[in-house]
Every structure is written in structure tokens, then in C-alpha cells.
């Protein structure tokens, strides 16, 4: 199997002018495996803006939770519970159903939590259906696509 993969990847890499890899170890491995193509393989670091994505103090967190609870139409008691954030497309690659299953498991074991989903996609209906089947639809909040500043705010106030 590795030989087939290697043949496929060799052919594909030779046709590419540049290859960007977001994992530094993976980029190094590709360069080592393909020394004749090493100059085409680049590590592309994943970054975040540390002026936007900053931790909140306890007071800021509570205030922001109250504001976001109101902004997204969550129940008023949501501000005092644990928040799990799933930020991303609702597609198979991001596996949002796993987040719903985790929510159901937490709640089944006595941890009251809410799942806030920032993003949208083809699995939206499946996510809702699963939450309904698992009895956590009232703990699931699909807020849709959000602006970067709102996403940063959600990240600052979420527990996970």
C-alpha cells in the first residue's frame, strides 16, 4: 500500500509548481522523501492574531457571555453553564456530529453543557437530527456563519 501511495504522491508532486504543508514535520518528511522536489515544498504556518484572540478575565468573560447569549438568542441561563464551541464548516471533514455526541455524553454523565456551533454547511440538518435523537436539541445552538470578531468573542468565553 505504501508503494502505491508513494507512486501516486510522486506523480502528483512532480506536476505541482509548489506544495504548501501546514504541518512542519509533514513538510520536512516530504522534502526528505522527495529531495529533488524539496525546493517546491514549503511549510505554511497556521497563525492567529494575538491581538484579536486574547483570553478574557473572569469579569470580561461573564459580561461577554451575557452579551453573546442575548445576541444569539440563547436561553438566559446559558451564560452560567459550560460552553463547547465547534467553529468550522458543517461537513464530513470537520465531523460536527462528533461534537453533538460529546455533548450528549457530557450531559448524560451530569455535566450540563451547551454546544455552540459557529459555521454552516451540508450537514446542518444531520447535526440537528442527531441532537434531536440524542435528546440534546435544547442544548445545541447553531449560530451560523459569524464574523471574525464574533468568533473571537465566542472563543474567549467557551470552556472548550
Coordinates of N, CA, C and O in Angstrom, one line a residue, residues 34-137:
X34 N 11.4 13.4 -1.0 CA 11.5 13.9 -2.4 C 12.6 15.0 -2.5 O 12.2 16.1 -2.7
X35 N 13.8 14.6 -2.3 CA 14.9 15.6 -2.3 C 15.0 16.4 -3.6 O 15.3 17.6 -3.5
X36 N 14.6 15.8 -4.7 CA 14.7 16.5 -6.0 C 13.6 17.6 -6.1 O 13.6 18.4 -6.9
X37 N 12.6 17.5 -5.2 CA 11.5 18.4 -5.3 C 11.4 19.3 -4.0 O 10.5 20.1 -3.8
X38 N 12.5 19.2 -3.2 CA 12.5 19.9 -1.9 C 12.2 21.4 -2.0 O 11.6 22.0 -1.2
X39 N 12.8 22.0 -3.0 CA 12.6 23.5 -3.2 C 11.2 23.9 -3.5 O 10.8 25.0 -3.3
X40 N 10.3 23.0 -3.9 CA 8.9 23.3 -4.1 C 8.0 23.1 -2.9 O 6.9 23.5 -2.9
X41 N 8.6 22.4 -1.9 CA 7.7 22.1 -0.7 C 8.0 23.1 0.4 O 9.1 23.3 0.8
X42 N 6.9 23.8 0.8 CA 7.0 24.9 1.8 C 6.1 24.6 3.0 O 5.0 24.2 2.8
X43 N 6.7 24.9 4.1 CA 5.9 24.9 5.4 C 5.1 26.2 5.4 O 5.7 27.3 5.3
X44 N 3.8 26.1 5.6 CA 2.9 27.3 5.7 C 2.4 27.3 7.1 O 1.4 26.6 7.4
X45 N 2.9 28.1 8.0 CA 2.5 28.1 9.4 C 1.0 28.6 9.5 O 0.6 29.5 8.9
X46 N 0.3 27.9 10.4 CA -1.0 28.3 10.7 C -0.9 29.3 11.9 O -0.2 29.1 12.8
X47 N -1.5 30.5 11.8 CA -1.3 31.5 12.8 C -2.6 32.0 13.2 O -3.6 31.8 12.7
X48 N -2.5 32.8 14.3 CA -3.7 33.5 14.7 C -3.3 34.9 15.2 O -2.1 35.2 15.4
X49 N -4.2 35.9 15.2 CA -3.9 37.2 15.5 C -4.0 37.4 17.1 O -5.1 37.3 17.6
X50 N -2.9 37.5 17.7 CA -2.9 37.5 19.2 C -3.4 38.8 19.8 O -3.5 39.0 21.0
X51 N -3.8 39.8 18.9 CA -4.4 41.0 19.4 C -6.0 40.8 19.3 O -6.7 41.6 19.9
X52 N -6.4 39.8 18.5 CA -7.9 39.6 18.4 C -8.3 38.4 19.3 O -9.2 38.5 20.1
X53 N -7.5 37.3 19.3 CA -7.8 36.1 20.1 C -7.0 36.2 21.4 O -5.9 35.6 21.5
X54 N -7.6 36.9 22.3 CA -7.0 37.0 23.7 C -7.8 36.4 24.7 O -9.1 36.4 24.6
X55 N -7.2 35.9 25.8 CA -8.0 35.4 26.9 C -8.8 36.5 27.6 O -8.3 37.6 27.7
X56 N -9.9 36.2 28.1 CA -10.7 37.1 28.9 C -10.5 36.9 30.4 O -10.3 35.8 30.8
X57 N -10.6 38.0 31.1 CA -10.7 37.9 32.6 C -12.0 37.3 33.0 O -12.9 37.3 32.1
X58 N -12.2 36.9 34.2 CA -13.4 36.3 34.7 C -14.6 37.3 34.5 O -15.7 36.9 34.0
X59 N -14.4 38.5 34.8 CA -15.4 39.5 34.7 C -15.8 39.8 33.2 O -16.9 39.8 32.9
X60 N -14.7 39.9 32.4 CA -15.0 40.1 31.0 C -15.7 38.9 30.4 O -16.6 39.1 29.5
X61 N -15.4 37.7 30.8 CA -16.0 36.5 30.3 C -17.5 36.5 30.6 O -18.3 36.2 29.8
X62 N -17.8 36.8 31.9 CA -19.2 36.8 32.2 C -20.0 37.8 31.5 O -21.1 37.5 31.0
X63 N -19.5 39.0 31.4 CA -20.1 40.1 30.6 C -20.3 39.7 29.1 O -21.4 39.8 28.6
X64 N -19.2 39.2 28.6 CA -19.3 38.8 27.1 C -20.3 37.6 26.9 O -21.0 37.6 25.9
X65 N -20.3 36.7 27.9 CA -21.3 35.6 27.8 C -22.7 36.1 27.8 O -23.6 35.7 27.0
X66 N -23.0 37.1 28.7 CA -24.4 37.6 28.7 C -24.7 38.3 27.4 O -25.8 38.1 26.9
X67 N -23.7 39.0 26.9 CA -24.0 39.7 25.6 C -24.2 38.7 24.4 O -25.1 38.9 23.6
X68 N -23.4 37.7 24.4 CA -23.5 36.7 23.3 C -24.7 35.9 23.5 O -25.4 35.5 22.5
X69 N -25.1 35.6 24.7 CA -26.4 34.9 25.0 C -27.5 35.6 24.4 O -28.4 35.1 23.7
X70 N -27.5 36.9 24.6 CA -28.6 37.8 24.1 C -28.5 37.9 22.5 O -29.5 37.7 21.8
X71 N -27.3 38.1 22.1 CA -27.0 38.3 20.6 C -27.5 37.1 19.8 O -28.1 37.3 18.7
X72 N -27.2 35.9 20.3 CA -27.5 34.7 19.5 C -28.8 34.0 20.0 O -29.2 33.0 19.5
X73 N -29.6 34.7 20.9 CA -30.9 34.1 21.3 C -30.8 32.9 22.1 O -31.7 32.1 22.1
X74 N -29.7 32.7 22.9 CA -29.6 31.5 23.8 C -30.5 31.8 25.0 O -30.7 32.9 25.4
X75 N -30.9 30.7 25.7 CA -31.7 30.9 26.9 C -30.8 31.7 27.9 O -29.6 31.6 28.0
X76 N -31.5 32.5 28.8 CA -30.8 33.3 29.7 C -29.9 32.6 30.7 O -28.8 33.1 31.1
X77 N -30.2 31.3 31.0 CA -29.4 30.6 31.9 C -28.1 30.0 31.3 O -27.2 29.5 31.9
X78 N -28.0 30.2 30.0 CA -26.8 29.7 29.2 C -25.6 30.4 29.7 O -24.5 29.8 29.6
X79 N -25.7 31.6 30.1 CA -24.5 32.4 30.4 C -23.8 31.8 31.6 O -22.6 32.0 31.8
X80 N -24.5 30.9 32.4 CA -23.9 30.4 33.6 C -23.5 28.9 33.5 O -23.2 28.2 34.5
X81 N -23.6 28.4 32.3 CA -23.2 27.0 32.1 C -22.0 26.8 31.3 O -21.4 27.8 30.8
X82 N -21.5 25.6 31.1 CA -20.3 25.4 30.3 C -20.6 25.5 28.8 O -21.7 25.0 28.4
X83 N -19.7 26.1 28.0 CA -19.9 26.2 26.6 C -18.8 25.4 25.9 O -17.6 25.5 26.2
X84 N -19.3 24.6 24.9 CA -18.4 23.9 24.0 C -18.6 24.6 22.6 O -19.7 24.8 22.2
X85 N -17.5 25.0 22.0 CA -17.6 25.7 20.7 C -17.1 24.8 19.6 O -16.0 24.2 19.7
X86 N -17.9 24.6 18.6 CA -17.5 24.0 17.4 C -17.4 25.1 16.3 O -18.5 25.6 15.9
X87 N -16.2 25.5 15.9 CA -16.1 26.5 14.9 C -15.6 25.9 13.6 O -14.4 25.5 13.6
X88 N -16.4 25.9 12.6 CA -16.0 25.3 11.3 C -17.1 24.9 10.5 O -18.3 25.0 10.9
X89 N -16.8 24.5 9.3 CA -17.8 24.1 8.3 C -18.6 22.8 8.9 O -18.0 22.0 9.6
X90 N -19.8 22.7 8.5 CA -20.6 21.6 8.9 C -20.5 20.6 7.7 O -21.4 20.5 6.9
X91 N -19.4 19.9 7.7 CA -19.2 18.9 6.6 C -18.4 17.7 7.2 O -18.0 17.7 8.4
X92 N -18.3 16.6 6.5 CA -17.8 15.4 7.0 C -16.3 15.5 7.5 O -16.0 14.9 8.5
X93 N -15.6 16.4 6.8 CA -14.2 16.5 7.2 C -14.1 17.1 8.6 O -13.2 16.7 9.4
X94 N -14.9 18.0 9.0 CA -14.9 18.7 10.3 C -15.7 17.9 11.3 O -15.5 18.1 12.5
X95 N -16.4 16.9 10.9 CA -17.2 16.0 11.8 C -17.9 16.6 12.9 O -17.7 16.3 14.1
X96 N -18.9 17.5 12.6 CA -19.6 18.1 13.7 C -20.5 17.2 14.5 O -20.9 17.5 15.6
X97 N -20.8 16.0 13.9 CA -21.7 15.1 14.7 C -20.9 14.6 15.9 O -21.5 14.2 16.9
X98 N -19.6 14.5 15.8 CA -18.8 14.1 17.0 C -19.0 15.1 18.1 O -19.1 14.6 19.3
X99 N -19.1 16.4 17.8 CA -19.3 17.4 18.9 C -20.7 17.1 19.5 O -20.8 17.3 20.7
X100 N -21.7 16.8 18.7 CA -23.0 16.5 19.3 C -23.0 15.3 20.2 O -23.6 15.3 21.2
X101 N -22.3 14.3 19.7 CA -22.2 13.1 20.5 C -21.5 13.3 21.9 O -21.8 12.8 22.9
X102 N -20.4 14.2 21.8 CA -19.7 14.6 23.0 C -20.6 15.3 24.0 O -20.6 15.1 25.2
X103 N -21.4 16.2 23.4 CA -22.4 17.0 24.2 C -23.4 16.0 24.9 O -23.6 16.2 26.1
X104 N -23.9 15.1 24.2 CA -24.9 14.1 24.7 C -24.2 13.3 25.8 O -24.8 13.1 26.9
X105 N -22.9 12.9 25.6 CA -22.2 12.1 26.6 C -22.0 12.9 27.9 O -22.2 12.5 29.0
X106 N -21.6 14.2 27.7 CA -21.4 15.1 28.9 C -22.6 15.2 29.7 O -22.6 15.1 30.9
X107 N -23.7 15.5 29.0 CA -25.0 15.7 29.7 C -25.5 14.5 30.3 O -26.1 14.5 31.4
X108 N -25.2 13.3 29.7 CA -25.7 12.0 30.3 C -24.9 11.7 31.6 O -25.4 11.0 32.4
X109 N -23.7 12.2 31.7 CA -22.9 12.0 32.9 C -22.9 13.1 33.9 O -22.1 13.3 34.7
X110 N -23.9 14.0 33.7 CA -24.2 15.0 34.8 C -23.5 16.4 34.5 O -23.6 17.3 35.4
X111 N -22.8 16.5 33.5 CA -22.1 17.8 33.2 C -23.1 18.6 32.2 O -23.2 18.2 31.1
X112 N -23.7 19.6 32.8 CA -24.6 20.5 32.0 C -23.7 21.4 31.1 O -23.0 22.2 31.6
X113 N -23.9 21.2 29.8 CA -23.1 21.9 28.8 C -24.0 22.3 27.6 O -25.0 21.7 27.4
X114 N -23.5 23.3 26.9 CA -24.2 23.7 25.7 C -23.2 23.7 24.6 O -22.0 24.0 24.8
X115 N -23.6 23.3 23.4 CA -22.8 23.3 22.2 C -23.2 24.4 21.3 O -24.3 24.5 20.9
X116 N -22.2 25.3 21.1 CA -22.4 26.5 20.2 C -21.7 26.2 18.9 O -20.5 25.9 19.0
X117 N -22.4 26.1 17.8 CA -21.8 25.8 16.6 C -21.8 27.0 15.7 O -22.8 27.6 15.3
X118 N -20.6 27.5 15.4 CA -20.3 28.7 14.6 C -19.9 28.2 13.2 O -18.7 27.7 13.1
X119 N -20.7 28.2 12.2 CA -20.4 27.7 10.9 C -21.7 27.1 10.3 O -22.7 27.0 11.0
X120 N -21.6 26.8 9.0 CA -22.7 26.2 8.4 C -22.2 25.3 7.3 O -21.0 25.2 7.0
X121 N -23.1 24.5 6.7 CA -22.7 23.6 5.7 C -23.8 22.5 5.5 O -24.9 22.5 6.0
X122 N -23.3 21.5 4.7 CA -24.2 20.5 4.2 C -24.8 19.5 5.3 O -25.8 18.9 5.1
X123 N -24.1 19.5 6.4 CA -24.5 18.6 7.5 C -25.4 19.3 8.6 O -25.7 18.7 9.6
X124 N -25.8 20.5 8.3 CA -26.6 21.2 9.3 C -27.9 20.4 9.7 O -28.1 20.2 10.9
X125 N -28.6 19.9 8.7 CA -29.8 19.1 9.0 C -29.5 17.8 9.8 O -30.2 17.4 10.7
X126 N -28.4 17.2 9.4 CA -27.9 15.9 10.1 C -27.5 16.2 11.6 O -27.8 15.4 12.5
X127 N -26.9 17.4 11.8 CA -26.5 17.7 13.1 C -27.7 17.9 14.0 O -27.8 17.5 15.1
X128 N -28.7 18.7 13.4 CA -30.0 18.9 14.2 C -30.7 17.6 14.4 O -31.2 17.4 15.5
X129 N -30.7 16.7 13.4 CA -31.4 15.4 13.6 C -30.8 14.6 14.7 O -31.5 14.0 15.5
X130 N -29.5 14.5 14.7 CA -28.7 13.8 15.7 C -29.0 14.3 17.1 O -29.2 13.6 18.0
X131 N -28.9 15.6 17.2 CA -29.1 16.3 18.5 C -30.6 15.9 19.0 O -30.7 15.7 20.2
X132 N -31.5 15.9 18.1 CA -32.9 15.6 18.5 C -33.0 14.2 18.9 O -33.6 13.8 20.0
X133 N -32.4 13.2 18.2 CA -32.4 11.8 18.5 C -31.7 11.6 19.9 O -32.1 10.7 20.6
X134 N -30.6 12.3 20.2 CA -29.9 12.1 21.4 C -30.4 12.9 22.6 O -29.9 12.8 23.7
X135 N -31.5 13.7 22.3 CA -32.1 14.4 23.4 C -31.4 15.6 23.9 O -31.6 16.1 25.0
X136 N -30.6 16.2 23.0 CA -29.8 17.4 23.4 C -30.1 18.6 22.5 O -29.4 19.6 22.5
X137 N -31.2 18.6 21.8 CA -31.5 19.7 20.8 C -31.6 21.0 21.6 O -31.3 22.0 21.1

